[in-house]
Short mmCIF file of C-alpha atoms in Angstrom, two decimals:
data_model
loop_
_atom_site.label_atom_id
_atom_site.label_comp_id
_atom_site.label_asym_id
_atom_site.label_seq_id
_atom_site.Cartn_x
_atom_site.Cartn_y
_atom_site.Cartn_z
CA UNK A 8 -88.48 107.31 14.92
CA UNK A 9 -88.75 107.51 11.45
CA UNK A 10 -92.19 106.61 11.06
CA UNK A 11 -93.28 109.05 13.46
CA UNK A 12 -91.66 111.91 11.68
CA UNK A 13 -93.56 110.85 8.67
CA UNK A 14 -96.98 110.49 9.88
CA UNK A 15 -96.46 114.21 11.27
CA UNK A 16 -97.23 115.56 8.14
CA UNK A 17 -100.45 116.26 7.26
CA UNK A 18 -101.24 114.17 4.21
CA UNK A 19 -100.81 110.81 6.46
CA UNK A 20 -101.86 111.98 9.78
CA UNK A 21 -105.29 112.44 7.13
CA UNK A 22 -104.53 108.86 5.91
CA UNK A 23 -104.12 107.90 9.57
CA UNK A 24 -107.78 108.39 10.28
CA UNK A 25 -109.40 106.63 7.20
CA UNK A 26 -110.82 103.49 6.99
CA UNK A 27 -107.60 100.78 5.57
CA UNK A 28 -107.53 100.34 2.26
CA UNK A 29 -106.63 97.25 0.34
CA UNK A 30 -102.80 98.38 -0.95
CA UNK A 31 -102.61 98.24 -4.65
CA UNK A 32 -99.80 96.78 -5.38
CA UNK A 33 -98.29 94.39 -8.85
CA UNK A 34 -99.48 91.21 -7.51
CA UNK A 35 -103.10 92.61 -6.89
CA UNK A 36 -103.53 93.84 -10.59
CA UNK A 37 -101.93 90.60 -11.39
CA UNK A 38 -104.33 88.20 -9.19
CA UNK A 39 -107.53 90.79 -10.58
CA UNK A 40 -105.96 90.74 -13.90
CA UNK A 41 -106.39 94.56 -14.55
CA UNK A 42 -104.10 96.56 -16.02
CA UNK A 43 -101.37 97.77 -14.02
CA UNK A 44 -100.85 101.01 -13.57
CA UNK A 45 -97.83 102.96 -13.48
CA UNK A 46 -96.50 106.19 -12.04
CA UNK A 47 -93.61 108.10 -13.50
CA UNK A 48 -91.82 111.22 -12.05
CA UNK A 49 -89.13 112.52 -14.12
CA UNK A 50 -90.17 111.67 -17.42
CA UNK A 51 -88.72 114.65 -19.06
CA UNK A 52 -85.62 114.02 -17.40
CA UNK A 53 -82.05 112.06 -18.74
CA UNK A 54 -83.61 108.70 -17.71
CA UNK A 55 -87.41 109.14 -18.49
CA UNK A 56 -87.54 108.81 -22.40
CA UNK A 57 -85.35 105.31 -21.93
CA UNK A 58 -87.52 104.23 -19.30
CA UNK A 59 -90.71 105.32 -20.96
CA UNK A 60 -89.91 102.98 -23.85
CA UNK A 61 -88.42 99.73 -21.75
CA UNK A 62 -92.23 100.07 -20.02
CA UNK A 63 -93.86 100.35 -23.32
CA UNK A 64 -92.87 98.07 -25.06
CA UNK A 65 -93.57 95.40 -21.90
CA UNK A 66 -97.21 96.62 -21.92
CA UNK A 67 -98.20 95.53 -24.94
CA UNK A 68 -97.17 92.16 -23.64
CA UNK A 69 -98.51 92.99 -20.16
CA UNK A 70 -101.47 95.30 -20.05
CA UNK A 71 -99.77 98.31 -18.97
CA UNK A 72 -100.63 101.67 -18.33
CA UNK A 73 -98.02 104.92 -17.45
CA UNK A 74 -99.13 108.07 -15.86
CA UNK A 75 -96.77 110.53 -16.45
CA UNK A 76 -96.83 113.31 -13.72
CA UNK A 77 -94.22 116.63 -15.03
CA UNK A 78 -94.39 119.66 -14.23
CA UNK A 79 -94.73 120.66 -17.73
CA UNK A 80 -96.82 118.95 -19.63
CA UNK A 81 -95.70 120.12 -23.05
CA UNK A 82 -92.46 118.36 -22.29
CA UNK A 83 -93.70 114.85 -21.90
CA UNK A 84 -96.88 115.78 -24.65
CA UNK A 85 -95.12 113.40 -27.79
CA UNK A 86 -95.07 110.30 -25.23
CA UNK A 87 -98.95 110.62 -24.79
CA UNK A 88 -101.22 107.51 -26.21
CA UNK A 89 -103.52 104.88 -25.39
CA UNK A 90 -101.61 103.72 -22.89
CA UNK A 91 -99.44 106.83 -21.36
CA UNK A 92 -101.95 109.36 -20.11
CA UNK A 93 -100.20 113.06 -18.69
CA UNK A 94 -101.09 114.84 -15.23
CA UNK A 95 -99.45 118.16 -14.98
CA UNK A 96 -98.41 118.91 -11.42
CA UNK A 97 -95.27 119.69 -8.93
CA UNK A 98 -93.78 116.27 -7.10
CA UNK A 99 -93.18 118.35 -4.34
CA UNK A 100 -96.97 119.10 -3.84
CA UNK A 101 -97.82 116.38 -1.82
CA UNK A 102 -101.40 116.72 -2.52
CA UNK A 103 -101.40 116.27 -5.93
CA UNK A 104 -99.07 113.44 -6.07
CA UNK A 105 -101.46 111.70 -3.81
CA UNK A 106 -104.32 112.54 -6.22
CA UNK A 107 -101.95 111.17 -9.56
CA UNK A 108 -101.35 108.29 -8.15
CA UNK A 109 -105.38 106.96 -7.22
CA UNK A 110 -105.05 103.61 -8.72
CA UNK A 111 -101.36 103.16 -9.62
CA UNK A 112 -99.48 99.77 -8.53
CA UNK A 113 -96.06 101.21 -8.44
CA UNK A 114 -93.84 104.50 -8.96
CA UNK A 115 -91.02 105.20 -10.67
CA UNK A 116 -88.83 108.06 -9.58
CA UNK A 117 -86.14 109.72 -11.76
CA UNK A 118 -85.94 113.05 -9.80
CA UNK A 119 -83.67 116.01 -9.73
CA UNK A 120 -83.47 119.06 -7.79
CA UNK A 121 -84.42 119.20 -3.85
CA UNK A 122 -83.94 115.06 -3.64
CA UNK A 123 -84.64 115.05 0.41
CA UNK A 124 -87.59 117.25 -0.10
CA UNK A 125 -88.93 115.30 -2.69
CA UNK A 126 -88.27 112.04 -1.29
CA UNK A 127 -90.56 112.76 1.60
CA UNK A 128 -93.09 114.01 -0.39
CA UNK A 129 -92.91 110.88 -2.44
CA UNK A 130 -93.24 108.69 0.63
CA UNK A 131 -95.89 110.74 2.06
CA UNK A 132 -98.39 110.76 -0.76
CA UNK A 133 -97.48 106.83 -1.57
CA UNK A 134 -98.57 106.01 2.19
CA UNK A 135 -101.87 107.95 1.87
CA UNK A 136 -102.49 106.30 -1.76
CA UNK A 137 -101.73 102.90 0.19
CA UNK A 138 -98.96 102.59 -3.06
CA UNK A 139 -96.13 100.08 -1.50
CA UNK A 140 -93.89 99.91 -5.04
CA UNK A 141 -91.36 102.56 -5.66
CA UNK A 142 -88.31 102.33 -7.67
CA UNK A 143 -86.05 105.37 -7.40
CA UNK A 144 -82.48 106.47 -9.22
CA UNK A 145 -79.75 107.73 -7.07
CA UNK A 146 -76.11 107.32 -7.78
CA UNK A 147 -73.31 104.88 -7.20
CA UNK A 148 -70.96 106.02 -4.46
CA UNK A 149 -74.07 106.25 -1.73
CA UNK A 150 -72.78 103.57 0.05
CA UNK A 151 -69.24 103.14 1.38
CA UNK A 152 -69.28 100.14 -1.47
CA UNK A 153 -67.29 101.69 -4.22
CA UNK A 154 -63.13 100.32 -4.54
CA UNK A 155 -61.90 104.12 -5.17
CA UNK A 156 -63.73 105.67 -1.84
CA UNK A 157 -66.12 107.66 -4.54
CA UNK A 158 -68.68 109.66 -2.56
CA UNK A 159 -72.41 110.48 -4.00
CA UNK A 160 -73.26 114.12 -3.45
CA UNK A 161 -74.54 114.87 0.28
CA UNK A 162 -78.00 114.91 -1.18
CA UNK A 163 -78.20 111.69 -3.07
CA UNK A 164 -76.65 109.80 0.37
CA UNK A 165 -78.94 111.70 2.13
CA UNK A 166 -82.54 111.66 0.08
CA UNK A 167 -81.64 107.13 -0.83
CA UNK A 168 -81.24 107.04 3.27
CA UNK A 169 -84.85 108.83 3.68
CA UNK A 170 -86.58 106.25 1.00
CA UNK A 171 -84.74 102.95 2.56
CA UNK A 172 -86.36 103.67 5.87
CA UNK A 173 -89.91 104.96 4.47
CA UNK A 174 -90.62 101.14 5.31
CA UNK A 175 -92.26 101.03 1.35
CA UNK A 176 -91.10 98.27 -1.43
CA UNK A 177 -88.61 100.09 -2.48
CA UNK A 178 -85.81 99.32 -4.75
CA UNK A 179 -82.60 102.23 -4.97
CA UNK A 180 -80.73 101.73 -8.35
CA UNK A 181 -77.08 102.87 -8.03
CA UNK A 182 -75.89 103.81 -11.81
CA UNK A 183 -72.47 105.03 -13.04
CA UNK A 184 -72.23 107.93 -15.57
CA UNK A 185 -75.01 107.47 -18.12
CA UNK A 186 -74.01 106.74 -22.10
CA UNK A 187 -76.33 106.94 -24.97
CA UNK A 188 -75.09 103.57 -26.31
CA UNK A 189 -77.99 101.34 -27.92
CA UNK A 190 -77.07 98.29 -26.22
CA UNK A 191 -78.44 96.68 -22.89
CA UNK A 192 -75.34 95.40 -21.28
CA UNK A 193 -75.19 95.13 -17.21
CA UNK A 194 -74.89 93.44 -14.07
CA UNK A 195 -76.04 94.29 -10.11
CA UNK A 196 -74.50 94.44 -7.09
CA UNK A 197 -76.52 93.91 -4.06
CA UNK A 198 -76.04 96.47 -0.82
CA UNK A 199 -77.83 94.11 1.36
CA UNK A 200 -75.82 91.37 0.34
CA UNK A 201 -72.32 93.59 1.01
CA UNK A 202 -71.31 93.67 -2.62
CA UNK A 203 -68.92 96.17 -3.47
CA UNK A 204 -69.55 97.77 -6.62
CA UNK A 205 -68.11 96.94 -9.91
CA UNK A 206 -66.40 98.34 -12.79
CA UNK A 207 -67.12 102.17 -11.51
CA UNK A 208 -64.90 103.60 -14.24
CA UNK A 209 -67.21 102.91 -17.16
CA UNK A 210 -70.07 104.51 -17.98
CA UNK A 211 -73.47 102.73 -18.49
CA UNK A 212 -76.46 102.81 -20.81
CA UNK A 213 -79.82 104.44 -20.85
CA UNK A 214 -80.97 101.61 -21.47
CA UNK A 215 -79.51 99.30 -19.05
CA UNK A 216 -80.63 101.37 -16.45
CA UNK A 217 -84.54 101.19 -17.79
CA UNK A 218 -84.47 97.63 -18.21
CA UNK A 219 -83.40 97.20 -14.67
CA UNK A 220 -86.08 99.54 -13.69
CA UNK A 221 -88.91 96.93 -15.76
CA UNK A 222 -87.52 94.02 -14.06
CA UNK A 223 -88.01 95.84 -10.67
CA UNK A 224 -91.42 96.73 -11.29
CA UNK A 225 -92.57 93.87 -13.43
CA UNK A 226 -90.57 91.30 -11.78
CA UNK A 227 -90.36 92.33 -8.11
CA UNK A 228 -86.80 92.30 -8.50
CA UNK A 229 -84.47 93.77 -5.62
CA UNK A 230 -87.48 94.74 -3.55
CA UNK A 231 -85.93 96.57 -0.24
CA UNK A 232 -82.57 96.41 -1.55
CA UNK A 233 -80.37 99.18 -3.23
CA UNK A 234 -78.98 97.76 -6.24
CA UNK A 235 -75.66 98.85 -8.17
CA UNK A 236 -75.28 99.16 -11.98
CA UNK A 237 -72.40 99.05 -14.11
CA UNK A 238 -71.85 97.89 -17.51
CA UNK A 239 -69.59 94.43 -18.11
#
């Protein structure tokens, strides 16, 4: 039921009629050894600066490149270099999200604002780029998993729901409050595996959160699973 609901919208019933096209995905850029290619919406947000660096500082190691799609471009302009290139443009135009992300292995999504909206447009114009990788923030208390009965906003419970059944790679990181603190210091929790989450009273780094997000994309970690984070 889901499915069909997605391929009513224009961008994929367009997709629908093309010719298949070889999905370009972290093990293909691997097995061609090109560089890998990297999609990230939100970069001017809380997260994107902290994830920004935990994938730059892999590519020099890896071959990486980040394509950093904001709405304004000026905000994102000091992260620009060889390897980060900017594409100005709305996440909720589906259109040009499809067009940002011709020849990108995986996405990254730190979003705010209308988070169902956006999640659909995010699954629509990966399924028309034939993209299968996404990684996107919500919050802890999404699932009925944390010990105090904390609840997620309607919107985070709702927009996570809409990317686990997109039927893409997807991996939902569930973090606490964010802290500035210049340590990398965490542990996961596993929704598929029934784990309650742990420790929600603490708050956890920037930078926990990013180097969970480079294990996920580099690593294939927690691929169709919603993983918790919380600091130890």
């Amino acid at each position: 039921m889901q499915r069909r609901t997605f391929l009513s919208t224009p961008a994929l019933l367009a997709a629908a009629i093309l010719p298949a096209v070889h999905a370009q995905t972290i093990e293909t850029a691997k097995a061609e050894n090109t560089p890998m290619k990297i999609l990230i919406l939100g970069a001017s947000g809380s997260l994107g600066p902290a994830v920004i660096d935990a994938l730059t500082q892999k590519s020099a190691r890896s071959n990486v490149q980040l394509r950093l799609f904001a709405r304004d471009a000026k905000r994102v302009q000091r992260f620009k270099s060889d390897n980060v290139e900017i594409v100005q443009g709305d996440a909720l135009d589906t259109k040009a999200l499809t067009a940002a992300l011709a020849g990108c292995n995986a996405v990254y999504a730190g979003l705010a604002g209308e988070l169902d909206k956006l999640a659909r447009s995010v699954i629509a114009a990966m399924n028309a780029a034939n993209v299968r990788r996404l990684v996107w923030i919500s919050s802890y208390g999404i699932h009925s998993d944390v010990p105090d009965g904390t609840k997620a906003p309607a919107a985070y419970i709702s927009s996570a729901k809409i990317i686990m059944d997109s039927g893409l790679d997807y991996t939902v990181i569930r973090p606490q409050w964010f802290s500035s603190a210049d340590e990398i210091n965490y542990e996961t929790t596993s929704w598929s595996a029934g784990e309650m989450f742990k420790n929600p009273s603490s708050k956890i780094s920037r930078k926990s959160i990013a180097d969970l997000v480079a294990r996920c994309i580099f690593e294939n970690f927690g691929v169709r699973d919603s993983l918790g984070i919380n600091r130890t």
